[in-house]
mmCIF file with all atom_site columns, C-alpha atoms in Angstrom:
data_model
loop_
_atom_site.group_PDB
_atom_site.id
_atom_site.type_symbol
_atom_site.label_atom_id
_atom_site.label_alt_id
_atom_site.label_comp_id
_atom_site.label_asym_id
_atom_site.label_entity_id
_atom_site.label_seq_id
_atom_site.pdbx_PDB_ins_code
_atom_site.Cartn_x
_atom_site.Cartn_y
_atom_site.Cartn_z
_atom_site.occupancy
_atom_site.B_iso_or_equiv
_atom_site.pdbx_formal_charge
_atom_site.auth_seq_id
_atom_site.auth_comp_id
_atom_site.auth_asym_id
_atom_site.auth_atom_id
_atom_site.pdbx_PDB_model_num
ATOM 1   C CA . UNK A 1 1   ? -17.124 59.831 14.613  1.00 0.00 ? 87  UNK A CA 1
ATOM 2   C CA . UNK A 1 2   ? -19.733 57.254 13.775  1.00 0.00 ? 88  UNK A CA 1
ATOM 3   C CA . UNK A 1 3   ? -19.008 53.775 13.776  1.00 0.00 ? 89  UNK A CA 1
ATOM 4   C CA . UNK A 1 4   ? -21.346 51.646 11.196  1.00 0.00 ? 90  UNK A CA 1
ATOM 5   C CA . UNK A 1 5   ? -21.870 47.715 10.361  1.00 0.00 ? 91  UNK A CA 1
ATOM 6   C CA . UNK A 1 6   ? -23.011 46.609 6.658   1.00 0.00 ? 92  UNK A CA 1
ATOM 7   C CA . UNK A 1 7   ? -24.231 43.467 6.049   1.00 0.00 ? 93  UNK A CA 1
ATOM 8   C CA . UNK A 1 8   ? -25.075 41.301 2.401   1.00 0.00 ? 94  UNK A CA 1
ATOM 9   C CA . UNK A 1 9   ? -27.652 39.764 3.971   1.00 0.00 ? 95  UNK A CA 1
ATOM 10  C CA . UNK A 1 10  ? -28.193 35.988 3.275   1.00 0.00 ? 96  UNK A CA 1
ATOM 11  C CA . UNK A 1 11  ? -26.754 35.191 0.136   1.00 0.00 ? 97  UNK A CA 1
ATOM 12  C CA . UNK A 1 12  ? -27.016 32.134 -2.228  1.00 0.00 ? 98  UNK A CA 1
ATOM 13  C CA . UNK A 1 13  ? -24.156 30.853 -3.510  1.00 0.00 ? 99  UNK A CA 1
ATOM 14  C CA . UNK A 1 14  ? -25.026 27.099 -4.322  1.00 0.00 ? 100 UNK A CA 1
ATOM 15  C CA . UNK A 1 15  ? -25.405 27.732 -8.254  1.00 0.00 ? 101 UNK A CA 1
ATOM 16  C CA . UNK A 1 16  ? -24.081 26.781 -11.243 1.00 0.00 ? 102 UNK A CA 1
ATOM 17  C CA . UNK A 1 17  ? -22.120 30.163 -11.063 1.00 0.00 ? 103 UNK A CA 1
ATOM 18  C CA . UNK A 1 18  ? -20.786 30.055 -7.464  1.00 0.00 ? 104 UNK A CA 1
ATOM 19  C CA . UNK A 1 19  ? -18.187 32.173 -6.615  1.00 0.00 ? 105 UNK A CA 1
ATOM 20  C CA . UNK A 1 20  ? -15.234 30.396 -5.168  1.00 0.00 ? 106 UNK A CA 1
ATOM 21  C CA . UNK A 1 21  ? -13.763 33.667 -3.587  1.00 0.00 ? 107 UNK A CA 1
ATOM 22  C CA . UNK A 1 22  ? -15.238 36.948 -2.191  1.00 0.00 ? 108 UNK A CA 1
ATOM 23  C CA . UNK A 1 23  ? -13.198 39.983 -2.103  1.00 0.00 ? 109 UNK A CA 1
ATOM 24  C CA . UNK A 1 24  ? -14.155 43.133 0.766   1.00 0.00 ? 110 UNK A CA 1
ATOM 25  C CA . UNK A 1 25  ? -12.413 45.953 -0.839  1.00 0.00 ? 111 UNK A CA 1
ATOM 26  C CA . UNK A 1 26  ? -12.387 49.586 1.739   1.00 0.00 ? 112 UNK A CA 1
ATOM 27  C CA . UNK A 1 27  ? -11.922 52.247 0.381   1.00 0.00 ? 113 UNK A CA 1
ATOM 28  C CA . UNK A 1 28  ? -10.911 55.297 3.163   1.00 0.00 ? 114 UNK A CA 1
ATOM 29  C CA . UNK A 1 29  ? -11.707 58.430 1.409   1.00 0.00 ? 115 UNK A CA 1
ATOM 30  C CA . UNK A 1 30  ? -11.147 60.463 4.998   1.00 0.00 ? 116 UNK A CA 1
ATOM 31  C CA . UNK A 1 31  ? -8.263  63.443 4.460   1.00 0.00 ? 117 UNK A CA 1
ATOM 32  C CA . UNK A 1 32  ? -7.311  62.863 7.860   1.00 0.00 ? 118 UNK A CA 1
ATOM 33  C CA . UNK A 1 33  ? -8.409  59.613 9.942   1.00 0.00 ? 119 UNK A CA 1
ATOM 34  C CA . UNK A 1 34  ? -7.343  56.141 9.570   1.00 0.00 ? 120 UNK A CA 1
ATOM 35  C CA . UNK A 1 35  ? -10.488 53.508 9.492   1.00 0.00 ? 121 UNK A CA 1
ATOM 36  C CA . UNK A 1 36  ? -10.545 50.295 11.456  1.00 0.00 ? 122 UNK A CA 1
ATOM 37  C CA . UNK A 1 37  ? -12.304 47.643 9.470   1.00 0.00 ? 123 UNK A CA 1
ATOM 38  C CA . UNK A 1 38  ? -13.282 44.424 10.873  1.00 0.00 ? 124 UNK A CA 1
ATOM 39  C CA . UNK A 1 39  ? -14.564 41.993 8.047   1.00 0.00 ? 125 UNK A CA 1
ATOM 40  C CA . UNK A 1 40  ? -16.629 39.117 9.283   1.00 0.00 ? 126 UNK A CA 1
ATOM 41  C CA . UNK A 1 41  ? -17.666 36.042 7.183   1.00 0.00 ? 127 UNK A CA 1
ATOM 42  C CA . UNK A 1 42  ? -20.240 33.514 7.974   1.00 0.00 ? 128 UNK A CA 1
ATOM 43  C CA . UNK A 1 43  ? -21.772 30.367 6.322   1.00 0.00 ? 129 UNK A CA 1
ATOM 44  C CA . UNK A 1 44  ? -25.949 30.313 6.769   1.00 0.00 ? 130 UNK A CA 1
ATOM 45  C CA . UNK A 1 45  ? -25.835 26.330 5.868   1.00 0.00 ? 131 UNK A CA 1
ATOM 46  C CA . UNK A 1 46  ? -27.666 25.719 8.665   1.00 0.00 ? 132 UNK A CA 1
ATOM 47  C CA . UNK A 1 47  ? -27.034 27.644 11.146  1.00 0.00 ? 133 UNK A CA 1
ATOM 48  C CA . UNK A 1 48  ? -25.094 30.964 11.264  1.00 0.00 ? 134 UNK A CA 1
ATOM 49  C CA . UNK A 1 49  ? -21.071 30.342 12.113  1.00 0.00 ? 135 UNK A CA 1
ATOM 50  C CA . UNK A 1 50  ? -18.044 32.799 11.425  1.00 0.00 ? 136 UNK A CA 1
ATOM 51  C CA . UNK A 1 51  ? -16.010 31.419 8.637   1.00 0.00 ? 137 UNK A CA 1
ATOM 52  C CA . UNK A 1 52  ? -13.238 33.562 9.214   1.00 0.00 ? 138 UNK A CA 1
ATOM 53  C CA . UNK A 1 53  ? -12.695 37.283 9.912   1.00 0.00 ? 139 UNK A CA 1
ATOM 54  C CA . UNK A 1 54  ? -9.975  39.921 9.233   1.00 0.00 ? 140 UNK A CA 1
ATOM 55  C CA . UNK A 1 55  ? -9.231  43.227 10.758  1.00 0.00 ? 141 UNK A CA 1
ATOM 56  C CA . UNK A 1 56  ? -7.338  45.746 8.948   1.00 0.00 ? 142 UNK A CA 1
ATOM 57  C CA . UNK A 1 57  ? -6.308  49.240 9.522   1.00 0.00 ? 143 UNK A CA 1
ATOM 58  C CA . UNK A 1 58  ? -6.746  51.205 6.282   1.00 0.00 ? 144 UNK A CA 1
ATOM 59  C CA . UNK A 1 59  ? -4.885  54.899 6.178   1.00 0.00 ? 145 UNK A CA 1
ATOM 60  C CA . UNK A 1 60  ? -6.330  58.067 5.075   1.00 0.00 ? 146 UNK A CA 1
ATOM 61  C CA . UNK A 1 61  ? -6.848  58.611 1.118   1.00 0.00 ? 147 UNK A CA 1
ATOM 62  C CA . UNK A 1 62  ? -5.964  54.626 0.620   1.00 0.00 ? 148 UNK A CA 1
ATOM 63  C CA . UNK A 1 63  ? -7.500  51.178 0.209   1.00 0.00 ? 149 UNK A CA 1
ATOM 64  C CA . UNK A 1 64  ? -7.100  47.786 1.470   1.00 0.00 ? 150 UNK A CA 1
ATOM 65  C CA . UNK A 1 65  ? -8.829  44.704 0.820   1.00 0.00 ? 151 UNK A CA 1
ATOM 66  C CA . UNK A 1 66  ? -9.573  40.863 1.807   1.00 0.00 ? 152 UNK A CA 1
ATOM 67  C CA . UNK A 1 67  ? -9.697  37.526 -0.077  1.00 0.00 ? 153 UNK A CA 1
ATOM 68  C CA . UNK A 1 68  ? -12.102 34.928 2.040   1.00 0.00 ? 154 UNK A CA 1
ATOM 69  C CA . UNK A 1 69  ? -12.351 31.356 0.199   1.00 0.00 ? 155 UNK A CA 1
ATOM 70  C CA . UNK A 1 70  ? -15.837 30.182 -0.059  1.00 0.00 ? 156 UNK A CA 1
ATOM 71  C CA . UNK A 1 71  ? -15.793 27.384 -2.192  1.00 0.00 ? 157 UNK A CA 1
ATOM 72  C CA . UNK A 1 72  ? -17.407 25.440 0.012   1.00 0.00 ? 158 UNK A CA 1
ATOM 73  C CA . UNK A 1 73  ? -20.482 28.166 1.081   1.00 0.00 ? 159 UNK A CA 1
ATOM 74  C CA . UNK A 1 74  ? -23.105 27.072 0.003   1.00 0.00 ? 160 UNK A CA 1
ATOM 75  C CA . UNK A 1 75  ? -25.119 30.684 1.268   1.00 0.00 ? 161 UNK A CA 1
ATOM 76  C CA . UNK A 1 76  ? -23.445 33.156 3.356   1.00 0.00 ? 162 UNK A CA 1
ATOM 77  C CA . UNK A 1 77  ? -23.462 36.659 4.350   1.00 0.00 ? 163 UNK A CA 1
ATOM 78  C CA . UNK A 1 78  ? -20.459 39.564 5.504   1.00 0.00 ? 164 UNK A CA 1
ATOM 79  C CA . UNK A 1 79  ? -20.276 42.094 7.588   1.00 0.00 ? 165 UNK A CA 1
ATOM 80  C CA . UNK A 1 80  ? -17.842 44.937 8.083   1.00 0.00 ? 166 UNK A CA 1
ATOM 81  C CA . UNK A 1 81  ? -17.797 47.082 10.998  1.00 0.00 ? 167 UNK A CA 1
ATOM 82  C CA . UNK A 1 82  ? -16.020 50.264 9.685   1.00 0.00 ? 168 UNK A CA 1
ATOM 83  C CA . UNK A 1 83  ? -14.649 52.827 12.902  1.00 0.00 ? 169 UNK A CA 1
ATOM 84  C CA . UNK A 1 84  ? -14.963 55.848 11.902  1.00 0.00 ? 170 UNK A CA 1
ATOM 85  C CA . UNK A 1 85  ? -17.625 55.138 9.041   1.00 0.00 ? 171 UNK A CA 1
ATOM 86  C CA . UNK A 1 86  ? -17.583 58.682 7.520   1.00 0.00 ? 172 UNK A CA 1
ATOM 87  C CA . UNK A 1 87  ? -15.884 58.800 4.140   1.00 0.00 ? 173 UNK A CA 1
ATOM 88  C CA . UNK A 1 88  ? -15.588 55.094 4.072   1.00 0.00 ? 174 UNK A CA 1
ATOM 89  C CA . UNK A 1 89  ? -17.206 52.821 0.974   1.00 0.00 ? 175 UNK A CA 1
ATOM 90  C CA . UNK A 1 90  ? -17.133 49.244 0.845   1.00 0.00 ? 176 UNK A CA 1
ATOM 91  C CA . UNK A 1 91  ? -17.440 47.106 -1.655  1.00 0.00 ? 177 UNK A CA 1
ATOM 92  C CA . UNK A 1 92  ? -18.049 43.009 -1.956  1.00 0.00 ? 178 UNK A CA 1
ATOM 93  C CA . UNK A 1 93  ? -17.092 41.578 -5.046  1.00 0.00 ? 179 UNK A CA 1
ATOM 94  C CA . UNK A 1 94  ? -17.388 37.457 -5.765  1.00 0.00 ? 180 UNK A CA 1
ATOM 95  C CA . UNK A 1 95  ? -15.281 35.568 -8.375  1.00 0.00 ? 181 UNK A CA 1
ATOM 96  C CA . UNK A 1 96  ? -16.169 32.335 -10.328 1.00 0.00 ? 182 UNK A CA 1
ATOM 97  C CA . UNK A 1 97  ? -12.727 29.718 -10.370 1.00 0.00 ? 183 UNK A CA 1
ATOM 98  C CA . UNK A 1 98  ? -11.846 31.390 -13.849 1.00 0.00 ? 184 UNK A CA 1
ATOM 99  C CA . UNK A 1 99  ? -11.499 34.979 -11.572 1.00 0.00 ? 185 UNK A CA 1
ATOM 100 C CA . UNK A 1 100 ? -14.298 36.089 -13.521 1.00 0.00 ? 186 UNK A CA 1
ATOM 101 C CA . UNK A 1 101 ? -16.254 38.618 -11.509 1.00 0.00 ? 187 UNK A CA 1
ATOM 102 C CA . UNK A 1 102 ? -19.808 37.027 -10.568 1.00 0.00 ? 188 UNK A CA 1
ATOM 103 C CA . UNK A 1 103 ? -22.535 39.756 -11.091 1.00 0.00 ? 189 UNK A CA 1
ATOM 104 C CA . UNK A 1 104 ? -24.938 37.977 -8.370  1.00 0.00 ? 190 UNK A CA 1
ATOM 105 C CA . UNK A 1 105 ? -22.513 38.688 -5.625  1.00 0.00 ? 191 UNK A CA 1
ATOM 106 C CA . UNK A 1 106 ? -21.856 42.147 -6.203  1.00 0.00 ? 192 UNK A CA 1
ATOM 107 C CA . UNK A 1 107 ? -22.493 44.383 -3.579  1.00 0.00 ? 193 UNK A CA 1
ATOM 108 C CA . UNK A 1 108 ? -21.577 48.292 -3.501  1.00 0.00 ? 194 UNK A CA 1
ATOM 109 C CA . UNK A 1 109 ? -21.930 50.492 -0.496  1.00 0.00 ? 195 UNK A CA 1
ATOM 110 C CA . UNK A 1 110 ? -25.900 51.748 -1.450  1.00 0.00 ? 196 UNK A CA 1
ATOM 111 C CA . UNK A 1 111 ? -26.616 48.052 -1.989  1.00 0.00 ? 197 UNK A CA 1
ATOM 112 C CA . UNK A 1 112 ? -25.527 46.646 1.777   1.00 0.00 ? 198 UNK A CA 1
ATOM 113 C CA . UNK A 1 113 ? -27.725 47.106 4.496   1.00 0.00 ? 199 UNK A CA 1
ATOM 114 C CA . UNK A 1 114 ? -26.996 48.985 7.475   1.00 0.00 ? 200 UNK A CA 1
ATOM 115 C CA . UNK A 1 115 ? -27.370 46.327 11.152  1.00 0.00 ? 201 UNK A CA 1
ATOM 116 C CA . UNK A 1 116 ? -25.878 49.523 13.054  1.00 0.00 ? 202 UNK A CA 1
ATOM 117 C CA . UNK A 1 117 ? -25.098 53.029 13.409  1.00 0.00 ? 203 UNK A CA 1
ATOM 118 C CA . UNK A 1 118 ? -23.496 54.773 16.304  1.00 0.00 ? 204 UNK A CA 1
ATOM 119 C CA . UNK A 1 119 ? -22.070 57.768 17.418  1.00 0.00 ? 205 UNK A CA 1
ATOM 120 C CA . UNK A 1 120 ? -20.546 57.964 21.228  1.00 0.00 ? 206 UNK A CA 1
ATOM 121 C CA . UNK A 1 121 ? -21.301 61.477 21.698  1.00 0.00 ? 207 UNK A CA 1
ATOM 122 C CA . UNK A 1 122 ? -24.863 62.082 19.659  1.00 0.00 ? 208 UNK A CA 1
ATOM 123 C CA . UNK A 1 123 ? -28.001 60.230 21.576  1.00 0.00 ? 209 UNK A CA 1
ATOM 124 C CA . UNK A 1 124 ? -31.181 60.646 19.397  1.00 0.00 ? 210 UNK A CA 1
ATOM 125 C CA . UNK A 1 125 ? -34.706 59.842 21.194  1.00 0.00 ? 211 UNK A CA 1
ATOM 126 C CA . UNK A 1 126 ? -36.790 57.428 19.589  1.00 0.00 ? 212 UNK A CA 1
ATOM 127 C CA . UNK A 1 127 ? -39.628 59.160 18.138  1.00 0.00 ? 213 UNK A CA 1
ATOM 128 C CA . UNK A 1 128 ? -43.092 56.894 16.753  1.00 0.00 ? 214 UNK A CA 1
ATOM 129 C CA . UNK A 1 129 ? -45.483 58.415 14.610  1.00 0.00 ? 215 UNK A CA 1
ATOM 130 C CA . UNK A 1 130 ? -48.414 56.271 12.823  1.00 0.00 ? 216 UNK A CA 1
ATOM 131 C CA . UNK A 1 131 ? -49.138 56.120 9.719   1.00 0.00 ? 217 UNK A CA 1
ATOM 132 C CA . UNK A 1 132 ? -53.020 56.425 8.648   1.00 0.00 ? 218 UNK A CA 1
ATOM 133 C CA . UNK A 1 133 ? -52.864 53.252 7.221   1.00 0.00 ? 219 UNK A CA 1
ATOM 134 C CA . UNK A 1 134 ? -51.689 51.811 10.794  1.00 0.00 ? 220 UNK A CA 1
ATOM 135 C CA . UNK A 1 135 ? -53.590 51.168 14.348  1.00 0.00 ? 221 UNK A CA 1
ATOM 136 C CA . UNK A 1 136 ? -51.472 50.964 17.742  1.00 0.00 ? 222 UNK A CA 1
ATOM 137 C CA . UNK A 1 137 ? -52.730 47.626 19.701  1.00 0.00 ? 223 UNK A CA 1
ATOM 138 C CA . UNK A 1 138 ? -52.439 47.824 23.376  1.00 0.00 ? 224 UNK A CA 1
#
């Protein structure tokens, strides 16, 4: 079982199309597991402090999701720590105050960025190799 955490990365949301909410939508595609899903908000106006954060447990072959307000966010970013990860997709979704769905804060699974990976029983080595374009400094 691997457990992974996605991120958005910063994201702006001080525009004339702000979103005023941001919906996390998991989607548990695994036959047999349930997925714990921890869904962490911050606000980057300044510095970096948890707006608010949800846990959920999502069943197998089902889908859950979470409503965080950020009309008041100027920039932001998520993360969702998904145990186990496999079969799991996420989705971030934001919404202008007409629910209209804002195309700048869209985020599917390919388009968040991995922070971590793990997997309690598989170690890997860290391997470096150099590219010819690159020099090692000592």
């Amino acid at each position: 079982m691997v457990t992974r955490i996605y991120t958005t990365g910063a994201v702006e949301n001080a525009a004339a199309n702000s979103s005023v909410n941001l919906f996390v939508k998991v989607l548990n595609n695994n036959e047999t597991q349930p997925v714990q899903a921890e869904i962490t908000l911050y606000s980057l106006d300044g510095v970096k402090n948890v707006v608010s954060t949800a846990v959920r447990e999502i069943p197998p072959l089902s889908s859950d999701f979470e409503i965080f307000d950020i009309t008041n966010v100027l920039q932001f970013e998520v993360q969702i720590r998904l145990n186990p990860a496999d079969n799991v997709f996420v989705t971030v979704w934001g919404k202008d105050a007409n629910a209209n769905l804002v195309a700048a804060h869209r985020f599917v699974t390919e388009e968040l960025s991995v922070l971590s990976n793990s997997s309690p029983s598989v170690k890997k080595s860290k391997q470096s190799s150099l590219s010819p374009r690159s020099r090692r400094h000592r």
